[in-house]
Amino acid sequence: MTALDAFTPKVTELRFPSGFRWGTATAAYQIEGAASEDGRTPSIWDTFSRTPGKVHHGDTGDIAADHYHRMPEDVALMRRLGVTDYRFSVAWPRVQPTGRGPAVQKGLDFYRRLVDELLKAGIRPVATLYHWDLPQELENTGGWPQRETAQRFAEYATIMAEALGDRVATWTTLNEPWCAAFLGYGNGVHAPGRTSNLGSLRAAHHLNLAHGWAAQALRAALPDTAEVSLTLNLHALRPLTPSAEDLDAVRRIDAVANRIFLDPVFRGRLPDDLIRDTAGITDWSFVQGGDLTATSTPIDSLGINYYAPTVVAAGETESPSPWAGAEHHVRFLPAPGPRTAMDWPVDAGGLYELLTRLRDELPHIPLLVTENGAAYHDYADPSGHVHDPERIAYLHSHLTAVHQAIQDGVDVRGYFLWSLLDNFEWAYGYSKRFGIVHVDFATQRRTLKDSAAWYEQTIARNAVKKR
Ligand code: FCB
């Protein structure tokens, strides 16, 4: 220590800007349950989870965390944590069971009650219109590879805007269209489980179109108030080596995973290299005149979901592949470092890389981290406590990365922890626990994990400790 250090006040906390939005995030199919109540019809996830071999253990979202019946209790938990915002999704087949025609009042009423309860608790509602639960009837008529699905989505957006109006602070059109298009229609590990490169590219375009038309519908219904947003799971890509081949592998994945959404939404065009790379699959003639104007309807913020980085090298990946047009040129390698229960590496640097990239490429769009968190093998000990120090360390390092990005000029307005509750983790069923609140699925008992107490303190201080 120098003499000067002794007089310099030590910075012990990394403080976030005032007004920073602290939230938690969930999705309808993962928590609600009540799958056939009050007029709800099956979504593609109900069908998929009933298809043998698709979901771990044959788990379904029939009951999930029973949030449909326990919503006030769950909002009370969030109030206790002090969150300022709550990101939830609306189950399309609950409010418009066939994906067409008039809404079901009972379905709408659930979301009205949720929004009322949140506002009473002083929590801003952040609603996602599509978190993967397409009404099965719309899949039966072709799903996302069909243009008509995008039209149906815009009508559904109008129904929701009219029902919940300006009481919702932020409307997110889609959650992670990459997963919906490429896991749903490309390698088939998500619902509806189809495997077609052409289908996945058509789905990606129609999801972009659905986003643009829904953004227009929200603006038309809510001219002054709506903050309109989109959430992408942008891939933080790293080449294995700086060789030209590995850098080209990064370029290909960047085109089919990141720029396939960023360019239509923010630049009104498709990437030239994507069109070249996919020439053997399609000539993109399903993109009609005016589509790319619609997809680039201005929005107010961009949501980023981040869990782990992706290391790529030249090579060949498995088939069926979610990387249409890149599968014969790219392989994926495990990133080094400690792992979560998903076997995903813990590496907050990827989040910093994504945020600073967006600062450089899209400097005028405010950002929200709409998902970030980790699964671990949590259990309640004999005294009923759930100790999850690895999750606290994960959250700490990622919030430190967000703080550093803000210091470096990135306009990050908020952070939504995934997830409030343990839930149905898609193809992994109930085998992965992402919650800061433990759910005993046999009794539906909720127990705050240590990470929940940690998050509560973080929010109260508007800061994380400097390590
Ligand atoms: C994201 C999903 C979310 C959750 C997390 C772990 O891809 O948006 O529903 O499953 O992963």
CSV table of C-alpha atoms in Angstrom, one decimal, residues 90-411:
chain,number,residue,atom,x,y,z
A,90,VAL,CA,-48.9,-14.7,-22.1
A,91,ALA,CA,-50.1,-18.1,-23.2
A,92,TRP,CA,-51.5,-17.5,-26.6
A,93,PRO,CA,-53.8,-20.7,-26.5
A,94,ARG,CA,-55.2,-19.4,-23.1
A,95,VAL,CA,-56.5,-16.2,-24.6
A,96,GLN,CA,-57.2,-17.2,-28.2
A,97,PRO,CA,-57.5,-21.0,-28.2
A,98,THR,CA,-57.4,-21.6,-31.9
A,99,GLY,CA,-55.1,-18.8,-32.7
A,100,ARG,CA,-58.0,-17.1,-34.6
A,101,GLY,CA,-61.1,-15.2,-33.8
A,102,PRO,CA,-62.4,-13.8,-30.5
A,103,ALA,CA,-60.6,-14.0,-27.2
A,104,VAL,CA,-61.7,-16.1,-24.3
A,105,GLN,CA,-62.6,-13.8,-21.4
A,106,LYS,CA,-61.5,-16.2,-18.6
A,107,GLY,CA,-58.0,-16.4,-20.2
A,108,LEU,CA,-57.7,-12.7,-20.5
A,109,ASP,CA,-59.0,-12.3,-16.9
A,110,PHE,CA,-56.1,-14.2,-15.5
A,111,TYR,CA,-53.6,-11.8,-17.1
A,112,ARG,CA,-55.8,-8.8,-15.9
A,113,ARG,CA,-55.6,-10.1,-12.4
A,114,LEU,CA,-51.9,-10.7,-12.7
A,115,VAL,CA,-51.3,-7.1,-13.9
A,116,ASP,CA,-53.6,-5.7,-11.2
A,117,GLU,CA,-51.7,-7.7,-8.5
A,118,LEU,CA,-48.3,-6.5,-9.8
A,119,LEU,CA,-49.4,-2.9,-9.9
A,120,LYS,CA,-50.8,-3.2,-6.4
A,121,ALA,CA,-47.3,-4.5,-5.3
A,122,GLY,CA,-45.6,-1.6,-7.1
A,123,ILE,CA,-44.1,-3.9,-9.7
A,124,ARG,CA,-44.0,-2.9,-13.4
A,125,PRO,CA,-45.5,-5.6,-15.7
A,126,VAL,CA,-43.3,-6.6,-18.7
A,127,ALA,CA,-45.3,-8.8,-21.0
A,128,THR,CA,-43.9,-11.2,-23.6
A,129,LEU,CA,-46.5,-12.2,-26.2
A,130,TYR,CA,-44.7,-15.3,-27.5
A,131,HIS,CA,-42.5,-17.5,-25.4
A,132,TRP,CA,-42.9,-20.6,-27.6
A,133,ASP,CA,-46.4,-21.8,-26.9
A,134,LEU,CA,-48.0,-21.6,-30.4
A,135,PRO,CA,-51.6,-22.8,-30.4
A,136,GLN,CA,-51.5,-26.3,-31.8
A,137,GLU,CA,-54.2,-25.4,-34.3
A,138,LEU,CA,-51.8,-22.9,-36.0
A,139,GLU,CA,-49.1,-25.6,-36.2
A,140,ASN,CA,-51.7,-27.9,-37.8
A,141,THR,CA,-52.1,-25.3,-40.6
A,142,GLY,CA,-48.3,-25.0,-41.1
A,143,GLY,CA,-46.9,-23.2,-38.0
A,144,TRP,CA,-44.1,-20.6,-38.3
A,145,PRO,CA,-42.9,-21.7,-41.7
A,146,GLN,CA,-46.3,-20.4,-43.0
A,147,ARG,CA,-46.8,-16.7,-43.5
A,148,GLU,CA,-50.3,-16.8,-42.2
A,149,THR,CA,-49.0,-17.5,-38.7
A,150,ALA,CA,-47.5,-14.0,-38.6
A,151,GLN,CA,-50.8,-12.4,-39.5
A,152,ARG,CA,-52.5,-14.3,-36.7
A,153,PHE,CA,-49.9,-13.2,-34.3
A,154,ALA,CA,-50.5,-9.5,-35.1
A,155,GLU,CA,-54.2,-10.0,-34.4
A,156,TYR,CA,-53.4,-11.6,-31.1
A,157,ALA,CA,-51.1,-8.7,-30.3
A,158,THR,CA,-54.1,-6.3,-30.8
A,159,ILE,CA,-56.3,-8.4,-28.5
A,160,MET,CA,-53.7,-8.2,-25.8
A,161,ALA,CA,-53.0,-4.5,-26.2
A,162,GLU,CA,-56.7,-3.8,-26.0
A,163,ALA,CA,-57.1,-6.0,-22.9
A,164,LEU,CA,-54.1,-4.9,-20.9
A,165,GLY,CA,-53.6,-1.5,-22.5
A,166,ASP,CA,-51.1,0.9,-21.1
A,167,ARG,CA,-51.0,-0.8,-17.7
A,168,VAL,CA,-48.2,-3.0,-19.1
A,169,ALA,CA,-44.9,-1.0,-19.0
A,170,THR,CA,-43.1,-3.0,-21.7
A,171,TRP,CA,-44.4,-5.2,-24.5
A,172,THR,CA,-42.0,-7.8,-25.8
A,173,THR,CA,-43.2,-9.3,-29.0
A,174,LEU,CA,-41.1,-12.5,-29.1
A,175,ASN,CA,-38.8,-14.4,-26.8
A,176,GLU,CA,-35.7,-15.9,-28.6
A,177,PRO,CA,-37.0,-16.4,-32.1
A,178,TRP,CA,-33.7,-18.3,-32.8
A,179,CYS,CA,-34.9,-21.1,-30.6
A,180,ALA,CA,-38.4,-21.1,-31.9
A,181,ALA,CA,-37.2,-21.3,-35.5
A,182,PHE,CA,-34.0,-23.4,-35.4
A,183,LEU,CA,-34.7,-25.7,-32.4
A,184,GLY,CA,-38.4,-26.0,-33.3
A,185,TYR,CA,-38.1,-26.5,-37.0
A,186,GLY,CA,-34.4,-27.2,-37.7
A,187,ASN,CA,-33.0,-29.9,-35.3
A,188,GLY,CA,-36.3,-30.6,-33.6
A,189,VAL,CA,-35.2,-30.6,-30.0
A,190,HIS,CA,-38.0,-28.1,-29.2
A,191,ALA,CA,-41.7,-28.1,-30.2
A,192,PRO,CA,-43.0,-28.8,-32.7
A,193,GLY,CA,-40.0,-31.0,-33.3
A,194,ARG,CA,-39.7,-30.7,-37.1
A,195,THR,CA,-36.4,-31.1,-38.9
A,196,SER,CA,-36.0,-29.1,-42.0
A,197,ASN,CA,-33.5,-26.5,-42.9
A,198,LEU,CA,-35.9,-24.7,-45.3
A,199,GLY,CA,-38.6,-24.8,-42.6
A,200,SER,CA,-36.3,-23.2,-40.0
A,201,LEU,CA,-35.3,-20.3,-42.4
A,202,ARG,CA,-38.9,-19.7,-43.4
A,203,ALA,CA,-39.8,-19.8,-39.7
A,204,ALA,CA,-37.1,-17.2,-38.9
A,205,HIS,CA,-38.4,-14.8,-41.5
A,206,HIS,CA,-42.1,-15.2,-40.5
A,207,LEU,CA,-41.1,-14.7,-36.8
A,208,ASN,CA,-39.3,-11.4,-37.9
A,209,LEU,CA,-42.5,-10.5,-39.8
A,210,ALA,CA,-44.7,-11.4,-36.8
A,211,HIS,CA,-42.5,-9.2,-34.6
A,212,GLY,CA,-42.8,-6.2,-37.0
A,213,TRP,CA,-46.5,-6.5,-37.6
A,214,ALA,CA,-47.1,-7.0,-33.8
A,215,ALA,CA,-45.0,-3.9,-33.1
A,216,GLN,CA,-47.2,-1.9,-35.5
A,217,ALA,CA,-50.4,-3.4,-33.9
A,218,LEU,CA,-49.2,-2.4,-30.4
A,219,ARG,CA,-48.4,1.1,-31.5
A,220,ALA,CA,-51.7,1.5,-33.3
A,221,ALA,CA,-53.6,0.3,-30.2
A,222,LEU,CA,-51.4,2.1,-27.6
A,223,PRO,CA,-50.2,5.2,-29.5
A,224,ASP,CA,-48.4,7.1,-26.6
A,225,THR,CA,-47.5,4.7,-23.9
A,226,ALA,CA,-46.2,1.4,-25.2
A,227,GLU,CA,-42.6,0.5,-24.9
A,228,VAL,CA,-42.2,-2.1,-27.6
A,229,SER,CA,-39.3,-4.5,-27.4
A,230,LEU,CA,-38.0,-7.8,-28.7
A,231,THR,CA,-35.9,-10.4,-26.9
A,232,LEU,CA,-33.1,-12.2,-28.7
A,233,ASN,CA,-30.7,-14.8,-27.5
A,234,LEU,CA,-27.7,-13.4,-29.3
A,235,HIS,CA,-24.8,-15.8,-29.5
A,236,ALA,CA,-21.5,-14.6,-28.0
A,237,LEU,CA,-19.2,-16.3,-30.5
A,238,ARG,CA,-15.5,-17.0,-30.1
A,239,PRO,CA,-13.3,-18.6,-32.7
A,240,LEU,CA,-11.2,-21.6,-31.4
A,241,THR,CA,-8.1,-20.1,-33.1
A,242,PRO,CA,-7.5,-16.9,-35.1
A,243,SER,CA,-7.2,-18.9,-38.3
A,244,ALA,CA,-9.1,-17.7,-41.4
A,245,GLU,CA,-11.1,-21.0,-41.4
A,246,ASP,CA,-12.2,-20.6,-37.8
A,247,LEU,CA,-13.0,-16.9,-38.3
A,248,ASP,CA,-15.2,-17.9,-41.3
A,249,ALA,CA,-17.0,-20.4,-39.0
A,250,VAL,CA,-17.8,-17.5,-36.6
A,251,ARG,CA,-19.0,-15.4,-39.5
A,252,ARG,CA,-21.4,-18.2,-40.7
A,253,ILE,CA,-22.9,-18.7,-37.2
A,254,ASP,CA,-23.1,-15.0,-36.6
A,255,ALA,CA,-25.2,-14.8,-39.9
A,256,VAL,CA,-27.6,-17.6,-39.1
A,257,ALA,CA,-27.9,-17.0,-35.3
A,258,ASN,CA,-27.5,-13.3,-34.8
A,259,ARG,CA,-27.7,-11.1,-38.0
A,260,ILE,CA,-30.6,-13.1,-39.3
A,261,PHE,CA,-32.6,-11.2,-36.7
A,262,LEU,CA,-30.6,-8.1,-36.1
A,263,ASP,CA,-30.4,-7.0,-39.8
A,264,PRO,CA,-34.1,-7.4,-40.7
A,265,VAL,CA,-35.2,-5.7,-37.4
A,266,PHE,CA,-32.7,-2.8,-37.2
A,267,ARG,CA,-31.5,-2.4,-40.8
A,268,GLY,CA,-34.4,-3.6,-42.9
A,269,ARG,CA,-32.4,-6.1,-44.9
A,270,LEU,CA,-31.1,-9.7,-44.9
A,271,PRO,CA,-27.4,-10.3,-44.6
A,272,ASP,CA,-25.8,-10.9,-48.0
A,273,ASP,CA,-23.6,-13.6,-46.7
A,274,LEU,CA,-26.6,-15.4,-45.1
A,275,ILE,CA,-28.3,-15.4,-48.5
A,276,ARG,CA,-25.1,-16.8,-50.1
A,277,ASP,CA,-24.5,-19.4,-47.4
A,278,THR,CA,-28.1,-20.7,-47.7
A,279,ALA,CA,-28.3,-20.7,-51.5
A,280,GLY,CA,-28.4,-24.5,-51.6
A,281,ILE,CA,-31.5,-24.4,-49.3
A,282,THR,CA,-33.6,-21.5,-50.6
A,283,ASP,CA,-33.7,-18.4,-52.8
A,284,TRP,CA,-35.6,-16.6,-50.1
A,285,SER,CA,-38.5,-15.9,-52.5
A,286,PHE,CA,-40.9,-16.3,-49.5
A,287,VAL,CA,-39.7,-12.8,-48.5
A,288,GLN,CA,-42.3,-10.5,-50.1
A,289,GLY,CA,-42.1,-6.8,-51.0
A,290,GLY,CA,-42.5,-4.6,-48.0
A,291,ASP,CA,-41.7,-7.4,-45.5
A,292,LEU,CA,-38.3,-5.9,-44.5
A,293,THR,CA,-39.9,-2.5,-44.0
A,294,ALA,CA,-42.4,-4.2,-41.6
A,295,THR,CA,-39.7,-6.2,-39.8
A,296,SER,CA,-37.7,-2.9,-39.2
A,297,THR,CA,-40.6,-1.1,-37.5
A,298,PRO,CA,-38.8,1.0,-34.9
A,299,ILE,CA,-38.8,-0.4,-31.4
A,300,ASP,CA,-37.9,1.2,-28.1
A,301,SER,CA,-35.5,-1.3,-26.5
A,302,LEU,CA,-33.8,-4.7,-27.2
A,303,GLY,CA,-33.8,-7.5,-24.7
A,304,ILE,CA,-30.8,-9.8,-24.5
A,305,ASN,CA,-30.9,-13.3,-23.0
A,306,TYR,CA,-27.4,-14.6,-22.1
A,307,TYR,CA,-26.2,-17.8,-20.4
A,308,ALA,CA,-22.9,-18.8,-21.9
A,309,PRO,CA,-20.5,-18.2,-24.8
A,310,THR,CA,-20.2,-20.4,-27.9
A,311,VAL,CA,-16.8,-21.6,-29.2
A,312,VAL,CA,-16.7,-22.4,-32.9
A,313,ALA,CA,-14.2,-23.8,-35.3
A,314,ALA,CA,-14.1,-25.0,-38.9
A,315,GLY,CA,-15.5,-28.6,-39.2
A,316,GLU,CA,-18.8,-30.3,-39.4
A,317,THR,CA,-21.7,-30.4,-36.9
A,318,GLU,CA,-24.3,-33.0,-36.1
A,319,SER,CA,-27.3,-33.7,-38.2
A,320,PRO,CA,-30.1,-32.6,-38.0
A,321,SER,CA,-28.6,-29.3,-37.3
A,322,PRO,CA,-30.0,-26.0,-36.1
A,323,TRP,CA,-27.4,-24.1,-38.3
A,324,ALA,CA,-29.0,-24.1,-41.7
A,325,GLY,CA,-26.4,-23.5,-44.4
A,326,ALA,CA,-23.5,-23.6,-41.9
A,327,GLU,CA,-23.7,-27.2,-40.6
A,328,HIS,CA,-21.0,-28.6,-43.0
A,329,HIS,CA,-18.5,-25.8,-42.2
A,330,VAL,CA,-18.7,-25.4,-38.4
A,331,ARG,CA,-18.2,-27.4,-35.3
A,332,PHE,CA,-18.8,-26.5,-31.7
A,333,LEU,CA,-16.4,-27.0,-28.8
A,334,PRO,CA,-16.9,-26.9,-25.1
A,335,ALA,CA,-15.7,-23.5,-23.6
A,336,PRO,CA,-13.4,-24.0,-20.7
A,337,GLY,CA,-14.3,-23.2,-17.1
A,338,PRO,CA,-16.7,-24.3,-14.4
A,339,ARG,CA,-20.1,-25.7,-15.4
A,340,THR,CA,-23.7,-25.3,-14.4
A,341,ALA,CA,-26.1,-28.2,-14.1
A,342,MET,CA,-26.9,-27.6,-17.8
A,343,ASP,CA,-23.2,-28.3,-18.5
A,344,TRP,CA,-23.0,-24.7,-19.7
A,345,PRO,CA,-19.7,-22.9,-18.9
A,346,VAL,CA,-19.8,-20.0,-16.4
A,347,ASP,CA,-18.3,-17.1,-18.4
A,348,ALA,CA,-19.5,-13.6,-17.8
A,349,GLY,CA,-17.1,-12.2,-20.4
A,350,GLY,CA,-19.5,-13.3,-23.1
A,351,LEU,CA,-22.2,-11.0,-21.7
A,352,TYR,CA,-19.8,-8.1,-21.7
A,353,GLU,CA,-18.7,-8.9,-25.3
A,354,LEU,CA,-22.4,-8.9,-26.5
A,355,LEU,CA,-23.3,-5.7,-24.7
A,356,THR,CA,-20.3,-3.8,-26.0
A,357,ARG,CA,-20.9,-5.1,-29.5
A,358,LEU,CA,-24.4,-3.8,-29.4
A,359,ARG,CA,-23.2,-0.4,-28.1
A,360,ASP,CA,-20.9,-0.2,-31.2
A,361,GLU,CA,-23.3,-1.5,-33.8
A,362,LEU,CA,-26.7,-0.1,-32.5
A,363,PRO,CA,-25.7,2.8,-30.3
A,364,HIS,CA,-29.2,4.3,-30.1
A,365,ILE,CA,-31.2,1.3,-28.8
A,366,PRO,CA,-31.5,0.9,-25.0
A,367,LEU,CA,-30.8,-2.6,-23.8
A,368,LEU,CA,-32.4,-4.8,-21.2
A,369,VAL,CA,-30.8,-8.1,-20.0
A,370,THR,CA,-34.1,-10.0,-20.1
A,371,GLU,CA,-32.7,-13.3,-18.9
A,372,ASN,CA,-29.6,-14.4,-17.1
A,373,GLY,CA,-29.2,-17.1,-14.5
A,374,ALA,CA,-28.1,-20.7,-13.8
A,375,ALA,CA,-29.3,-24.1,-13.0
A,376,TYR,CA,-27.7,-26.1,-10.2
A,377,HIS,CA,-28.6,-29.3,-8.3
A,378,ASP,CA,-30.5,-27.5,-5.5
A,379,TYR,CA,-32.2,-29.3,-2.7
A,380,ALA,CA,-33.7,-28.3,0.7
A,381,ASP,CA,-31.5,-29.5,3.6
A,382,PRO,CA,-33.1,-31.1,6.7
A,383,SER,CA,-33.7,-27.6,8.2
A,384,GLY,CA,-35.5,-26.6,5.0
A,385,HIS,CA,-32.8,-24.3,3.7
A,386,VAL,CA,-31.6,-24.2,0.1
A,387,HIS,CA,-28.0,-23.2,-0.1
A,388,ASP,CA,-26.9,-22.2,-3.6
A,389,PRO,CA,-23.5,-20.4,-3.4
A,390,GLU,CA,-22.7,-21.3,-7.0
A,391,ARG,CA,-25.7,-19.5,-8.3
A,392,ILE,CA,-24.8,-16.4,-6.2
A,393,ALA,CA,-21.3,-16.5,-7.7
A,394,TYR,CA,-22.8,-16.8,-11.2
A,395,LEU,CA,-25.2,-13.9,-10.7
A,396,HIS,CA,-22.5,-11.8,-9.0
A,397,SER,CA,-20.0,-12.3,-11.9
A,398,HIS,CA,-22.7,-11.5,-14.6
A,399,LEU,CA,-24.0,-8.4,-12.8
A,400,THR,CA,-20.4,-7.3,-12.5
A,401,ALA,CA,-20.1,-7.7,-16.3
A,402,VAL,CA,-23.3,-5.6,-16.8
A,403,HIS,CA,-21.9,-2.9,-14.5
A,404,GLN,CA,-18.6,-2.8,-16.4
A,405,ALA,CA,-20.5,-2.5,-19.7
A,406,ILE,CA,-22.5,0.4,-18.3
A,407,GLN,CA,-19.3,2.0,-17.1
A,408,ASP,CA,-18.0,1.5,-20.7
A,409,GLY,CA,-20.9,3.4,-22.2
A,410,VAL,CA,-23.5,0.7,-22.9
A,411,ASP,CA,-27.1,1.8,-22.3
